[in-house]
Amino acid sequence: MKQLNKSSTAVPSRVKMLVIACQLTCLGMSTAYAQSQTQEKTESNEPISSSQVTITGKKVGMGLMVQENTPKARSTITAEELAKQRPTGNAYEALELMPAVNSYNHDATGLFGGGLTLRGFNSDQIGATINGVPVNDSGSFAVYPQEYVDQENTCSQFVTQGSTDVDSPQIGATGGNFGITTCDPSKTKRIRVAQTLGQLNLSKTYVRYDTGLLEGGRTRFFISASHAQSDKWKGKGGANRDHVDMGFRTDFDRFNSISGTVLYNRAINQNISSFSLADLDKYGYYYDFAQTFVGHAAPTPGKAGSDTNSAFGDAYYQLTKNPFENAIASVTGKMRIGDNTDIKVIPYFWYGYGTGGNQQKLQAENAFLNKATGKNTAGVDLNGDGDTLDRVIVANSSVTRTYRPGVTASVTHTIGDHQILAGFWFERATHEQFGPMVLVDANGNANDIWLKEGRVLRPDGTPFQSRDWKTISTSNQIFLQDTMSLMNDKLTVNVGVRAPTMKRDFTNKANEGTNSGTDYNIEKTYREILPQLGARYQIDNNNQLFFSLARNMKAPPNFVYSTTNNVVLVNGKPTLPVDVQAETSTNIDVGYRLQSDKLTAQATAYSVDFKDRQATAYDPVANMSSLTSVGKVKTHGFEVELGNTPVNGFSFYGSIGYAKSEIKDDILISRTATLPTKGKQMTLTPEWKAGLSAMYETGAFYARLKVKYTGEQWATMTNDELVPSYTLLGLDFGYQFPNTSWVKKPTLRLNISNLTNEKYRNPSSFNVTNAKPYGTASARTVFYYMGSPRFASVTLSGDF
């Protein structure tokens, strides 16, 4: 793979090409309009969802933009765009053309997950919601985009780039938020079927049944089920996903309704390997986990023996499975009391259970916990040879189980020129993280990939645990906002404040983890007062200016209380030599919008000031996370996006984003080591990003070209390992056949990604401090996910 020289001032040539393309697009649109375009409507002329407030204007072009009226930077894509994407895609992929979003997937199908940064914010610094329910991990705030909802049931996705909404239920978002809104049940009875087939044995079968309006004409219901599977694009193994969504809606009148959804997901994925540049140079681009199991060593009673790991020290691919299941249930109730007062209540429950990381582990038989001493000196005969002198390959992984009930309630009251929004959010998440072990048979298969049955026990009869944590996170937030309409509705001003609080109650039970042989408990509370100010000025019918100023916060992740990271035990009592503070940021947006019948555009300049910025590193070999305080970081930049309604069948969307980040201090990583990070750029923050989508569409046919450019970005905070830029091209085609007597809207779609077979890479971790040694600070290894090659799939769908 080629390395590109870093240029701090020159705009990359590919970005210039995209800028010129956008300019030509705008010029063509300004001269080509011969007739006005009418607004498109959703099926049955019904609202896209019960959360229609997220979409305040018309769809534009392909559904990659809507006309926004919020006094902050915000971007929305609709079901019109989502329907043209590969049905197995996830939320990150759907946002990839937006100017603020830097996203990638581990493969072309989207079934294996991916990564995302937003204006340099990592995904665990961005709030994520589905139908108003927070879905960031309650411990680490991580987001797993492949788990939540079938794309066929998604009606819109939105991003607020600079700040979370005042009523957003978030305690871990310093960098805005993105949300998913599912589609309401249809008002007409139907059965929708879709079948996707593609390379690598990709298959997805999707069926959805809508009851239509039931007797009385108020209630409707839907249920859908899907099964998707695919092989990995390198190595052996694959993904296997089963998903069920269901929902209902009852409208009592225009102002009173109740709706709800249950979203269930069960997946068994095998990890796609991430490797260092040294491994890539040695083994090649398609290098992956071992394809054969080396087997167990022959028993040697009374003598020390040891299994060996797979070739090159890699896990056997059958021991890299990552099973997980989760369910999200929520109800949204809306009620009007009086002429000017509305109440909204959203109770929800989130459940999840599953593993993380690779399962293969070489375990010493004499390294089990002796609870009496707190040392790992007890012995267990794992291979049945009558001694405890051996080292044996077993299956061990980090298991997480979460129970997470919560509720958000708000009241909106209009009085004169003021609309007052007030409410609260409460959540109590019980987050259990443990590391059980099961035996591996002679063929390399774990006795139970879910690590539930047949767990290996210590001599005292308790299960082996590589970690054993329980975190109860009690979060609450009150919020208040006054939206004022002034100057005959030309000027809208939002003044708001939210006050989030999180109490972490962390319990470590004695386990076999590093220095973890002692029970202890830590309680910490984090709270902030976070003001917001926004303004929008409507110059005329087509032009508006907006301004936003907001303060955000993120509580530290729960793993900072473990002995493998920040905790030191003194006489058996936990101490925090580095008391990690809540991360805060101050975000400013200044922008302009053009919103005509022909063209919609948004240009935003922004500035972000961080204090106590946190960055999280993940080591895929040790399956451990660690936290670094980067101190103060400043980021500024601009974003431009534009789209048009179709002109003689042609529609376009273009975006470009620039981000310049600067770490303000050197990082002290030990008593004797300081890293030269002052003045350096933050990781995973490309200076330039651009996107272009051009489509031709008739009543029955469409063809679309997508271009995504991601500029150079740094993989380390010392800026000593550079990630080259890359450009990805995709093609989408679709044709809707005439209706027949038994099927409506029979549609065939073709999706081709990475058309030019580009080879590229993305770092697997947001926080690697340095790739080279500095004084007594040793070098750290950067691991990368390789970009997947060209991939094609076809989808046939219809309504019955």
PDB file of N, CA and C in Angstrom, residues 1 86 88 90 93 96 103-114 199-200 230-235 272-273 285-288 708 726-730 752-762 784-792:
ATOM      1  N   MET A   1       0.848  -1.190   0.000  1.00  0.00           N
ATOM      2  CA  MET A   1       0.000   0.000   0.000  1.00  0.00           C
ATOM      3  C   MET A   1       0.886   1.243   0.000  1.00  0.00           C
ATOM      4  N   ARG A  86     -27.690  -0.956  -0.243  1.00  0.00           N
ATOM      5  CA  ARG A  86     -27.719  -2.401  -0.030  1.00  0.00           C
ATOM      6  C   ARG A  86     -28.505  -2.700   1.245  1.00  0.00           C
ATOM      7  N   THR A  88     -28.457  -4.887   3.483  1.00  0.00           N
ATOM      8  CA  THR A  88     -27.713  -5.340   4.660  1.00  0.00           C
ATOM      9  C   THR A  88     -26.890  -4.239   5.297  1.00  0.00           C
ATOM     10  N   ASN A  90     -25.608  -0.825   7.309  1.00  0.00           N
ATOM     11  CA  ASN A  90     -25.902  -0.367   8.660  1.00  0.00           C
ATOM     12  C   ASN A  90     -25.929   1.156   8.725  1.00  0.00           C
ATOM     13  N   GLU A  93     -22.891   3.256   7.381  1.00  0.00           N
ATOM     14  CA  GLU A  93     -22.788   3.319   5.928  1.00  0.00           C
ATOM     15  C   GLU A  93     -23.778   4.306   5.343  1.00  0.00           C
ATOM     16  N   GLU A  96     -22.440   7.954   5.147  1.00  0.00           N
ATOM     17  CA  GLU A  96     -21.069   8.112   4.691  1.00  0.00           C
ATOM     18  C   GLU A  96     -20.824   9.326   3.805  1.00  0.00           C
ATOM     19  N   SER A 103     -16.726   7.649   8.094  1.00  0.00           N
ATOM     20  CA  SER A 103     -17.171   6.313   8.481  1.00  0.00           C
ATOM     21  C   SER A 103     -16.561   5.265   7.562  1.00  0.00           C
ATOM     22  N   TYR A 104     -16.503   4.040   8.078  1.00  0.00           N
ATOM     23  CA  TYR A 104     -16.059   2.909   7.281  1.00  0.00           C
ATOM     24  C   TYR A 104     -16.704   1.652   7.843  1.00  0.00           C
ATOM     25  N   ASN A 105     -16.780   0.611   7.010  1.00  0.00           N
ATOM     26  CA  ASN A 105     -17.274  -0.693   7.432  1.00  0.00           C
ATOM     27  C   ASN A 105     -16.154  -1.715   7.364  1.00  0.00           C
ATOM     28  N   HIS A 106     -16.278  -2.769   8.165  1.00  0.00           N
ATOM     29  CA  HIS A 106     -15.287  -3.834   8.128  1.00  0.00           C
ATOM     30  C   HIS A 106     -15.430  -4.698   6.878  1.00  0.00           C
ATOM     31  N   ASP A 107     -16.578  -4.591   6.208  1.00  0.00           N
ATOM     32  CA  ASP A 107     -16.778  -5.328   4.964  1.00  0.00           C
ATOM     33  C   ASP A 107     -17.814  -4.591   4.144  1.00  0.00           C
ATOM     34  N   ALA A 108     -18.102  -5.098   2.949  1.00  0.00           N
ATOM     35  CA  ALA A 108     -19.026  -4.400   2.052  1.00  0.00           C
ATOM     36  C   ALA A 108     -20.490  -4.617   2.419  1.00  0.00           C
ATOM     37  N   THR A 109     -20.807  -5.702   3.131  1.00  0.00           N
ATOM     38  CA  THR A 109     -22.206  -5.981   3.440  1.00  0.00           C
ATOM     39  C   THR A 109     -22.745  -5.119   4.573  1.00  0.00           C
ATOM     40  N   GLY A 110     -21.880  -4.659   5.467  1.00  0.00           N
ATOM     41  CA  GLY A 110     -22.325  -3.936   6.653  1.00  0.00           C
ATOM     42  C   GLY A 110     -22.679  -4.823   7.822  1.00  0.00           C
ATOM     43  N   LEU A 111     -22.650  -6.148   7.639  1.00  0.00           N
ATOM     44  CA  LEU A 111     -23.053  -7.066   8.699  1.00  0.00           C
ATOM     45  C   LEU A 111     -22.000  -7.194   9.801  1.00  0.00           C
ATOM     46  N   PHE A 112     -20.770  -6.779   9.524  1.00  0.00           N
ATOM     47  CA  PHE A 112     -19.687  -6.964  10.486  1.00  0.00           C
ATOM     48  C   PHE A 112     -19.385  -5.706  11.289  1.00  0.00           C
ATOM     49  N   GLY A 113     -20.149  -4.629  11.092  1.00  0.00           N
ATOM     50  CA  GLY A 113     -19.917  -3.408  11.847  1.00  0.00           C
ATOM     51  C   GLY A 113     -18.896  -2.514  11.180  1.00  0.00           C
ATOM     52  N   GLY A 114     -18.489  -1.471  11.912  1.00  0.00           N
ATOM     53  CA  GLY A 114     -17.555  -0.514  11.350  1.00  0.00           C
ATOM     54  C   GLY A 114     -17.203   0.557  12.352  1.00  0.00           C
ATOM     55  N   GLN A 199     -22.273 -11.618  -3.919  1.00  0.00           N
ATOM     56  CA  GLN A 199     -21.012 -12.331  -3.826  1.00  0.00           C
ATOM     57  C   GLN A 199     -20.776 -12.789  -2.386  1.00  0.00           C
ATOM     58  N   LEU A 200     -19.796 -13.681  -2.217  1.00  0.00           N
ATOM     59  CA  LEU A 200     -19.439 -14.218  -0.901  1.00  0.00           C
ATOM     60  C   LEU A 200     -20.625 -14.905  -0.232  1.00  0.00           C
ATOM     61  N   SER A 230     -23.421 -14.032   5.312  1.00  0.00           N
ATOM     62  CA  SER A 230     -22.400 -13.758   4.305  1.00  0.00           C
ATOM     63  C   SER A 230     -21.082 -14.342   4.780  1.00  0.00           C
ATOM     64  N   ASP A 231     -20.252 -14.764   3.816  1.00  0.00           N
ATOM     65  CA  ASP A 231     -18.883 -15.140   4.133  1.00  0.00           C
ATOM     66  C   ASP A 231     -18.042 -13.884   4.322  1.00  0.00           C
ATOM     67  N   LYS A 232     -16.928 -14.027   5.019  1.00  0.00           N
ATOM     68  CA  LYS A 232     -15.961 -12.948   5.120  1.00  0.00           C
ATOM     69  C   LYS A 232     -15.286 -12.729   3.764  1.00  0.00           C
ATOM     70  N   TRP A 233     -14.805 -11.495   3.553  1.00  0.00           N
ATOM     71  CA  TRP A 233     -14.141 -11.218   2.285  1.00  0.00           C
ATOM     72  C   TRP A 233     -12.687 -11.676   2.282  1.00  0.00           C
ATOM     73  N   LYS A 234     -12.150 -12.007   3.439  1.00  0.00           N
ATOM     74  CA  LYS A 234     -10.822 -12.618   3.518  1.00  0.00           C
ATOM     75  C   LYS A 234     -10.842 -13.648   4.638  1.00  0.00           C
ATOM     76  N   GLY A 235     -10.151 -14.751   4.424  1.00  0.00           N
ATOM     77  CA  GLY A 235     -10.141 -15.815   5.403  1.00  0.00           C
ATOM     78  C   GLY A 235     -11.441 -16.592   5.424  1.00  0.00           C
ATOM     79  N   ILE A 272     -13.334 -10.052  11.651  1.00  0.00           N
ATOM     80  CA  ILE A 272     -12.421  -9.808  10.543  1.00  0.00           C
ATOM     81  C   ILE A 272     -11.150  -9.237  11.147  1.00  0.00           C
ATOM     82  N   SER A 273     -10.023  -9.815  10.810  1.00  0.00           N
ATOM     83  CA  SER A 273      -8.780  -9.487  11.505  1.00  0.00           C
ATOM     84  C   SER A 273      -8.321  -8.061  11.210  1.00  0.00           C
ATOM     85  N   TYR A 285      -2.254  -8.356   1.952  1.00  0.00           N
ATOM     86  CA  TYR A 285      -3.506  -7.638   2.192  1.00  0.00           C
ATOM     87  C   TYR A 285      -4.628  -8.560   2.673  1.00  0.00           C
ATOM     88  N   TYR A 286      -4.631  -9.807   2.193  1.00  0.00           N
ATOM     89  CA  TYR A 286      -5.731 -10.723   2.494  1.00  0.00           C
ATOM     90  C   TYR A 286      -5.405 -11.668   3.658  1.00  0.00           C
ATOM     91  N   TYR A 287      -4.405 -11.323   4.419  1.00  0.00           N
ATOM     92  CA  TYR A 287      -4.007 -12.093   5.598  1.00  0.00           C
ATOM     93  C   TYR A 287      -5.139 -12.101   6.621  1.00  0.00           C
ATOM     94  N   ASP A 288      -5.352 -13.251   7.247  1.00  0.00           N
ATOM     95  CA  ASP A 288      -6.451 -13.336   8.216  1.00  0.00           C
ATOM     96  C   ASP A 288      -6.112 -14.406   9.258  1.00  0.00           C
ATOM     97  N   LYS A 708     -16.977   8.836  -2.795  1.00  0.00           N
ATOM     98  CA  LYS A 708     -16.640   9.214  -1.415  1.00  0.00           C
ATOM     99  C   LYS A 708     -15.132   9.360  -1.309  1.00  0.00           C
ATOM    100  N   TYR A 726      -8.061   7.964   0.383  1.00  0.00           N
ATOM    101  CA  TYR A 726      -8.627   7.001  -0.569  1.00  0.00           C
ATOM    102  C   TYR A 726      -9.955   7.532  -1.110  1.00  0.00           C
ATOM    103  N   THR A 727     -10.310   7.029  -2.292  1.00  0.00           N
ATOM    104  CA  THR A 727     -11.570   7.401  -2.942  1.00  0.00           C
ATOM    105  C   THR A 727     -12.312   6.128  -3.325  1.00  0.00           C
ATOM    106  N   LEU A 728     -13.587   6.068  -2.958  1.00  0.00           N
ATOM    107  CA  LEU A 728     -14.416   4.907  -3.250  1.00  0.00           C
ATOM    108  C   LEU A 728     -15.542   5.305  -4.195  1.00  0.00           C
ATOM    109  N   LEU A 729     -15.784   4.470  -5.186  1.00  0.00           N
ATOM    110  CA  LEU A 729     -16.873   4.677  -6.138  1.00  0.00           C
ATOM    111  C   LEU A 729     -17.877   3.547  -6.000  1.00  0.00           C
ATOM    112  N   GLY A 730     -19.146   3.898  -6.132  1.00  0.00           N
ATOM    113  CA  GLY A 730     -20.204   2.897  -6.098  1.00  0.00           C
ATOM    114  C   GLY A 730     -21.238   3.164  -7.166  1.00  0.00           C
ATOM    115  N   ILE A 752     -23.328  -2.008  -6.416  1.00  0.00           N
ATOM    116  CA  ILE A 752     -21.906  -2.330  -6.583  1.00  0.00           C
ATOM    117  C   ILE A 752     -21.109  -1.330  -5.760  1.00  0.00           C
ATOM    118  N   SER A 753     -20.303  -1.823  -4.835  1.00  0.00           N
ATOM    119  CA  SER A 753     -19.464  -0.950  -4.010  1.00  0.00           C
ATOM    120  C   SER A 753     -18.003  -1.140  -4.350  1.00  0.00           C
ATOM    121  N   ASN A 754     -17.206  -0.109  -4.066  1.00  0.00           N
ATOM    122  CA  ASN A 754     -15.764  -0.099  -4.365  1.00  0.00           C
ATOM    123  C   ASN A 754     -15.514  -0.545  -5.802  1.00  0.00           C
ATOM    124  N   LEU A 755     -16.104   0.177  -6.719  1.00  0.00           N
ATOM    125  CA  LEU A 755     -16.100  -0.200  -8.131  1.00  0.00           C
ATOM    126  C   LEU A 755     -14.690  -0.380  -8.681  1.00  0.00           C
ATOM    127  N   THR A 756     -13.742   0.436  -8.248  1.00  0.00           N
ATOM    128  CA  THR A 756     -12.383   0.391  -8.787  1.00  0.00           C
ATOM    129  C   THR A 756     -11.455  -0.538  -8.002  1.00  0.00           C
ATOM    130  N   ASN A 757     -12.014  -1.288  -7.041  1.00  0.00           N
ATOM    131  CA  ASN A 757     -11.228  -2.235  -6.247  1.00  0.00           C
ATOM    132  C   ASN A 757     -10.098  -1.542  -5.486  1.00  0.00           C
ATOM    133  N   GLU A 758     -10.387  -0.387  -4.935  1.00  0.00           N
ATOM    134  CA  GLU A 758      -9.407   0.391  -4.178  1.00  0.00           C
ATOM    135  C   GLU A 758      -8.963  -0.378  -2.932  1.00  0.00           C
ATOM    136  N   LYS A 759      -7.656  -0.344  -2.656  1.00  0.00           N
ATOM    137  CA  LYS A 759      -7.127  -0.891  -1.409  1.00  0.00           C
ATOM    138  C   LYS A 759      -6.857   0.268  -0.454  1.00  0.00           C
ATOM    139  N   TYR A 760      -7.380   0.147   0.739  1.00  0.00           N
ATOM    140  CA  TYR A 760      -7.260   1.242   1.707  1.00  0.00           C
ATOM    141  C   TYR A 760      -7.339   0.657   3.110  1.00  0.00           C
ATOM    142  N   ARG A 761      -7.106   1.475   4.097  1.00  0.00           N
ATOM    143  CA  ARG A 761      -7.126   0.992   5.468  1.00  0.00           C
ATOM    144  C   ARG A 761      -7.618   2.073   6.409  1.00  0.00           C
ATOM    145  N   ASN A 762      -8.123   1.619   7.568  1.00  0.00           N
ATOM    146  CA  ASN A 762      -8.559   2.514   8.631  1.00  0.00           C
ATOM    147  C   ASN A 762      -8.081   1.962   9.969  1.00  0.00           C
ATOM    148  N   TYR A 784      -4.934  -2.095  11.927  1.00  0.00           N
ATOM    149  CA  TYR A 784      -5.780  -1.552  10.873  1.00  0.00           C
ATOM    150  C   TYR A 784      -6.808  -2.576  10.398  1.00  0.00           C
ATOM    151  N   TYR A 785      -7.971  -2.054  10.009  1.00  0.00           N
ATOM    152  CA  TYR A 785      -8.929  -2.824   9.224  1.00  0.00           C
ATOM    153  C   TYR A 785      -8.709  -2.471   7.757  1.00  0.00           C
ATOM    154  N   MET A 786      -8.568  -3.502   6.935  1.00  0.00           N
ATOM    155  CA  MET A 786      -8.388  -3.285   5.513  1.00  0.00           C
ATOM    156  C   MET A 786      -9.735  -3.055   4.836  1.00  0.00           C
ATOM    157  N   GLY A 787      -9.733  -2.213   3.813  1.00  0.00           N
ATOM    158  CA  GLY A 787     -10.952  -1.997   3.050  1.00  0.00           C
ATOM    159  C   GLY A 787     -11.287  -3.202   2.194  1.00  0.00           C
ATOM    160  N   SER A 788     -12.566  -3.544   2.145  1.00  0.00           N
ATOM    161  CA  SER A 788     -12.983  -4.726   1.384  1.00  0.00           C
ATOM    162  C   SER A 788     -13.031  -4.417  -0.114  1.00  0.00           C
ATOM    163  N   PRO A 789     -12.827  -5.413  -0.964  1.00  0.00           N
ATOM    164  CA  PRO A 789     -12.764  -5.197  -2.415  1.00  0.00           C
ATOM    165  C   PRO A 789     -14.148  -4.978  -3.024  1.00  0.00           C
ATOM    166  N   ARG A 790     -14.163  -4.852  -4.334  1.00  0.00           N
ATOM    167  CA  ARG A 790     -15.411  -4.649  -5.087  1.00  0.00           C
ATOM    168  C   ARG A 790     -16.415  -5.752  -4.729  1.00  0.00           C
ATOM    169  N   PHE A 791     -17.672  -5.327  -4.607  1.00  0.00           N
ATOM    170  CA  PHE A 791     -18.708  -6.268  -4.173  1.00  0.00           C
ATOM    171  C   PHE A 791     -20.025  -5.898  -4.836  1.00  0.00           C
ATOM    172  N   ALA A 792     -20.750  -6.903  -5.312  1.00  0.00           N
ATOM    173  CA  ALA A 792     -22.018  -6.676  -6.003  1.00  0.00           C
ATOM    174  C   ALA A 792     -23.109  -7.542  -5.390  1.00  0.00           C
TER     175      ALA A 792
END
